[in-house]
PDB file of C-alpha atoms in Angstrom:
ATOM      1  CA  MET R  27     -40.909 -65.531  39.813  1.00 75.00           C
ATOM      2  CA  THR R  28     -38.174 -67.924  40.375  1.00 90.00           C
ATOM      3  CA  THR R  29     -34.554 -67.126  40.879  1.00 90.00           C
ATOM      4  CA  SER R  30     -33.554 -68.664  37.640  1.00 91.00           C
ATOM      5  CA  THR R  31     -35.990 -66.481  35.760  1.00 93.00           C
ATOM      6  CA  ILE R  32     -34.576 -63.410  37.514  1.00 93.00           C
ATOM      7  CA  VAL R  33     -31.046 -64.531  36.719  1.00 93.00           C
ATOM      8  CA  TRP R  34     -32.012 -65.007  33.101  1.00 93.00           C
ATOM      9  CA  ILE R  35     -33.600 -61.586  32.920  1.00 94.00           C
ATOM     10  CA  VAL R  36     -30.504 -60.038  34.479  1.00 94.00           C
ATOM     11  CA  VAL R  37     -28.264 -61.943  32.048  1.00 95.00           C
ATOM     12  CA  VAL R  38     -30.362 -60.829  29.109  1.00 96.00           C
ATOM     13  CA  VAL R  39     -30.372 -57.183  30.335  1.00 96.00           C
ATOM     14  CA  VAL R  40     -26.605 -57.260  30.904  1.00 96.00           C
ATOM     15  CA  ALA R  41     -26.091 -58.910  27.490  1.00 96.00           C
ATOM     16  CA  ALA R  42     -28.288 -56.265  25.862  1.00 96.00           C
ATOM     17  CA  ALA R  43     -26.347 -53.530  27.646  1.00 96.00           C
ATOM     18  CA  LEU R  44     -23.027 -55.051  26.578  1.00 96.00           C
ATOM     19  CA  LEU R  45     -24.292 -55.388  23.035  1.00 96.00           C
ATOM     20  CA  SER R  46     -25.500 -51.762  23.028  1.00 96.00           C
ATOM     21  CA  ALA R  47     -22.179 -50.624  24.457  1.00 96.00           C
ATOM     22  CA  ALA R  48     -20.261 -52.617  21.835  1.00 97.00           C
ATOM     23  CA  LEU R  49     -22.393 -51.195  19.009  1.00 97.00           C
ATOM     24  CA  ALA R  50     -21.937 -47.639  20.381  1.00 97.00           C
ATOM     25  CA  TRP R  51     -18.166 -48.210  20.638  1.00 96.00           C
ATOM     26  CA  VAL R  52     -17.954 -49.532  17.022  1.00 97.00           C
ATOM     27  CA  ALA R  53     -20.100 -46.623  15.774  1.00 97.00           C
ATOM     28  CA  ARG R  54     -17.905 -44.073  17.631  1.00 96.00           C
ATOM     29  CA  LYS R  55     -14.750 -45.689  16.327  1.00 96.00           C
ATOM     30  CA  LYS R  56     -16.110 -45.662  12.767  1.00 97.00           C
ATOM     31  CA  ARG R  57     -17.174 -42.013  13.112  1.00 96.00           C
ATOM     32  CA  THR R  58     -13.734 -41.092  14.512  1.00 96.00           C
ATOM     33  CA  GLU R  59     -11.997 -42.808  11.613  1.00 96.00           C
ATOM     34  CA  HIS R  60     -14.257 -41.071   9.139  1.00 96.00           C
ATOM     35  CA  HIS R  61     -13.407 -37.717  10.767  1.00 96.00           C
ATOM     36  CA  ARG R  62      -9.668 -38.577  10.512  1.00 96.00           C
ATOM     37  CA  VAL R  63     -10.048 -39.328   6.827  1.00 96.00           C
ATOM     38  CA  GLN R  64     -12.031 -36.118   6.299  1.00 96.00           C
ATOM     39  CA  ALA R  65      -9.412 -34.075   8.184  1.00 96.00           C
ATOM     40  CA  GLY R  66      -6.643 -35.621   6.071  1.00 96.00           C
ATOM     41  CA  ASP R  67      -8.464 -34.661   2.862  1.00 96.00           C
ATOM     42  CA  ILE R  68      -8.957 -31.143   4.106  1.00 96.00           C
ATOM     43  CA  ARG R  69      -5.225 -30.917   5.062  1.00 96.00           C
ATOM     44  CA  GLU R  70      -4.184 -32.130   1.599  1.00 95.00           C
ATOM     45  CA  LYS R  71      -6.391 -29.513  -0.076  1.00 95.00           C
ATOM     46  CA  ALA R  72      -5.004 -26.880   2.330  1.00 96.00           C
ATOM     47  CA  VAL R  73      -1.434 -27.836   1.400  1.00 94.00           C
ATOM     48  CA  GLU R  74      -2.220 -27.436  -2.295  1.00 92.00           C
ATOM     49  CA  GLN R  75      -3.885 -24.082  -1.662  1.00 95.00           C
ATOM     50  CA  SER R  76      -0.981 -23.063   0.563  1.00 95.00           C
ATOM     51  CA  HIS R  77       1.427 -23.500  -2.392  1.00 93.00           C
ATOM     52  CA  LYS R  78      -0.845 -21.443  -4.587  1.00 94.00           C
ATOM     53  CA  VAL R  79      -1.197 -18.741  -1.947  1.00 96.00           C
ATOM     54  CA  GLY R  80       2.594 -18.729  -1.506  1.00 94.00           C
ATOM     55  CA  GLN R  81       2.991 -18.091  -5.219  1.00 95.00           C
ATOM     56  CA  ARG R  82       0.462 -15.289  -5.061  1.00 96.00           C
ATOM     57  CA  GLU R  83       2.239 -13.785  -2.062  1.00 97.00           C
ATOM     58  CA  ALA R  84       5.575 -13.991  -3.908  1.00 97.00           C
ATOM     59  CA  LEU R  85       4.035 -12.288  -6.947  1.00 97.00           C
ATOM     60  CA  ALA R  86       2.534  -9.598  -4.730  1.00 98.00           C
ATOM     61  CA  ASP R  87       5.917  -9.073  -3.028  1.00 97.00           C
ATOM     62  CA  GLU R  88       7.633  -8.862  -6.406  1.00 97.00           C
ATOM     63  CA  THR R  89       5.079  -6.369  -7.667  1.00 98.00           C
ATOM     64  CA  ALA R  90       5.462  -4.285  -4.525  1.00 98.00           C
ATOM     65  CA  ALA R  91       9.260  -4.319  -4.961  1.00 98.00           C
ATOM     66  CA  LYS R  92       8.847  -3.159  -8.585  1.00 98.00           C
ATOM     67  CA  ALA R  93       6.493  -0.432  -7.448  1.00 98.00           C
ATOM     68  CA  ARG R  94       9.029   0.740  -4.839  1.00 98.00           C
ATOM     69  CA  ALA R  95      11.811   0.747  -7.440  1.00 98.00           C
ATOM     70  CA  ALA R  96       9.626   2.702  -9.858  1.00 98.00           C
ATOM     71  CA  GLN R  97       8.734   5.156  -7.130  1.00 98.00           C
ATOM     72  CA  ALA R  98      12.388   5.636  -6.224  1.00 97.00           C
ATOM     73  CA  GLU R  99      13.240   6.108  -9.891  1.00 97.00           C
ATOM     74  CA  ALA R 100      10.444   8.650 -10.259  1.00 98.00           C
ATOM     75  CA  GLU R 101      11.670  10.503  -7.204  1.00 97.00           C
ATOM     76  CA  ALA R 102      15.216  10.518  -8.536  1.00 97.00           C
ATOM     77  CA  MET R 103      13.992  11.811 -11.871  1.00 97.00           C
ATOM     78  CA  ALA R 104      11.953  14.499 -10.116  1.00 97.00           C
ATOM     79  CA  ALA R 105      15.002  15.534  -8.110  1.00 97.00           C
ATOM     80  CA  HIS R 106      17.067  15.612 -11.300  1.00 97.00           C
ATOM     81  CA  ALA R 107      14.382  17.706 -13.006  1.00 97.00           C
ATOM     82  CA  ALA R 108      14.285  20.101 -10.077  1.00 97.00           C
ATOM     83  CA  GLY R 109      18.054  20.429 -10.271  1.00 97.00           C
ATOM     84  CA  LEU R 110      17.865  21.158 -14.001  1.00 97.00           C
ATOM     85  CA  GLN R 111      15.145  23.714 -13.383  1.00 97.00           C
ATOM     86  CA  HIS R 112      17.305  25.404 -10.748  1.00 97.00           C
ATOM     87  CA  GLN R 113      20.280  25.336 -13.102  1.00 97.00           C
ATOM     88  CA  ALA R 114      18.162  26.758 -15.949  1.00 98.00           C
ATOM     89  CA  GLN R 115      16.884  29.543 -13.690  1.00 97.00           C
ATOM     90  CA  ALA R 116      20.410  30.347 -12.610  1.00 97.00           C
ATOM     91  CA  ARG R 117      21.492  30.463 -16.265  1.00 97.00           C
ATOM     92  CA  HIS R 118      18.562  32.665 -17.175  1.00 97.00           C
ATOM     93  CA  THR R 119      19.456  35.040 -14.386  1.00 97.00           C
ATOM     94  CA  ASP R 120      23.086  35.052 -15.483  1.00 96.00           C
ATOM     95  CA  ALA R 121      22.064  35.607 -19.121  1.00 97.00           C
ATOM     96  CA  ALA R 122      19.775  38.465 -18.134  1.00 97.00           C
ATOM     97  CA  THR R 123      22.645  40.090 -16.207  1.00 97.00           C
ATOM     98  CA  SER R 124      24.942  39.633 -19.174  1.00 97.00           C
ATOM     99  CA  ARG R 125      22.286  41.037 -21.511  1.00 97.00           C
ATOM    100  CA  SER R 126      21.934  44.080 -19.270  1.00 97.00           C
ATOM    101  CA  ASP R 127      25.716  44.569 -19.256  1.00 96.00           C
ATOM    102  CA  VAL R 128      25.885  44.270 -23.052  1.00 97.00           C
ATOM    103  CA  ASN R 129      23.005  46.751 -23.455  1.00 95.00           C
ATOM    104  CA  ARG R 130      24.805  49.214 -21.130  1.00 96.00           C
ATOM    105  CA  GLN R 131      27.959  48.858 -23.239  1.00 95.00           C
ATOM    106  CA  PHE R 132      25.984  49.542 -26.404  1.00 93.00           C
ATOM    107  CA  GLU R 133      24.358  52.557 -24.788  1.00 93.00           C
ATOM    108  CA  ARG R 134      27.764  53.849 -23.636  1.00 92.00           C
ATOM    109  CA  ALA R 135      29.149  53.357 -27.113  1.00 92.00           C
ATOM    110  CA  ASP R 136      26.132  55.156 -28.558  1.00 91.00           C
ATOM    111  CA  LYS R 137      26.666  58.074 -26.165  1.00 91.00           C
ATOM    112  CA  ILE R 138      30.357  58.325 -27.053  1.00 91.00           C
ATOM    113  CA  ASP R 139      29.923  57.812 -30.816  1.00 88.00           C
ATOM    114  CA  PRO R 140      29.403  61.139 -32.585  1.00 86.00           C
ATOM    115  CA  ASP R 141      27.897  59.333 -35.618  1.00 86.00           C
ATOM    116  CA  SER R 142      25.272  57.380 -33.670  1.00 79.00           C
ATOM    117  CA  ASP R 143      21.667  57.841 -34.888  1.00 78.00           C
ATOM    118  CA  THR R 144      20.079  57.085 -31.557  1.00 64.00           C
ATOM    119  CA  SER R 145      18.374  59.777 -29.647  1.00 53.00           C
ATOM    120  CA  ASP R 146      17.703  60.019 -25.936  1.00 49.00           C
ATOM    121  CA  ALA R 147      14.103  58.840 -26.412  1.00 45.00           C
ATOM    122  CA  ALA R 148      15.277  55.857 -28.449  1.00 48.00           C
ATOM    123  CA  ARG R 149      17.795  54.924 -25.735  1.00 47.00           C
ATOM    124  CA  ASP R 150      14.990  54.845 -23.141  1.00 51.00           C
ATOM    125  CA  ASP R 151      12.828  52.537 -25.268  1.00 51.00           C
ATOM    126  CA  SER R 152      13.357  48.943 -24.133  1.00 48.00           C
ATOM    127  CA  GLU R 153      12.481  47.639 -27.602  1.00 45.00           C
ATOM    128  CA  THR R 154      15.223  49.726 -29.113  1.00 45.00           C
ATOM    129  CA  ARG R 155      17.761  48.554 -26.532  1.00 46.00           C
ATOM    130  CA  ASP R 156      17.419  45.007 -27.714  1.00 51.00           C
ATOM    131  CA  THR R 157      17.629  45.817 -31.457  1.00 48.00           C
ATOM    132  CA  PRO R 158      20.789  46.520 -33.441  1.00 47.00           C
ATOM    133  CA  ARG R 159      21.930  50.114 -33.640  1.00 48.00           C
ATOM    134  CA  GLY R 160      23.671  51.951 -36.401  1.00 46.00           C
ATOM    135  CA  THR R 161      27.483  52.028 -36.542  1.00 43.00           C
ATOM    136  CA  PRO R 162      29.834  54.427 -38.236  1.00 44.00           C
ATOM    137  CA  THR R 163      30.501  51.981 -41.081  1.00 43.00           C
ATOM    138  CA  GLY R 164      26.875  51.925 -42.098  1.00 43.00           C
ATOM    139  CA  LYS R 165      23.614  50.680 -40.659  1.00 42.00           C
ATOM    140  CA  GLN R 166      24.971  47.402 -39.372  1.00 45.00           C
ATOM    141  CA  GLY R 167      24.336  46.983 -35.673  1.00 53.00           C
ATOM    142  CA  ARG R 168      25.307  44.636 -32.985  1.00 53.00           C
ATOM    143  CA  PRO R 169      24.435  40.990 -33.600  1.00 56.00           C
ATOM    144  CA  PRO R 170      21.007  40.096 -32.339  1.00 56.00           C
ATOM    145  CA  MET R 171      21.006  38.215 -29.055  1.00 55.00           C
ATOM    146  CA  PRO R 172      18.162  36.281 -27.546  1.00 57.00           C
ATOM    147  CA  ARG R 173      16.307  37.888 -24.679  1.00 55.00           C
ATOM    148  CA  ALA R 174      16.550  36.345 -21.235  1.00 53.00           C
ATOM    149  CA  GLY R 175      13.386  35.447 -19.753  1.00 47.00           C
TER     150      GLY R 175
END
């Protein structure tokens, strides 16, 4: 083999290597550009979805705030109801005490009144205590009062 043949072989090999390198570089550059475009498309879609997700989050936050307000209102109503129940119980207790006092006054009046039709047995009967008793002016009794309870 002559030197010129070897030089030509080396030149062809180097040219082939350079051509292969150039093709690889172009292919890589094209692939990189394609990936950039793809990433841009994905980012655009993500931005659109981000707005939708933001709206959903805002709606969820608003709903949670409404739920907290409703819970607070329910707790306030429950506290108010408990206060009313306590007040009602206190009034029932007070009314029962007043009823007992009124019944004792009627019993005292019956004991003092010589014209009273009530007997000792009738005075001990709780049903009779809460019903009108006779008076000296006829059979009209005390006005009926509701029972506490």
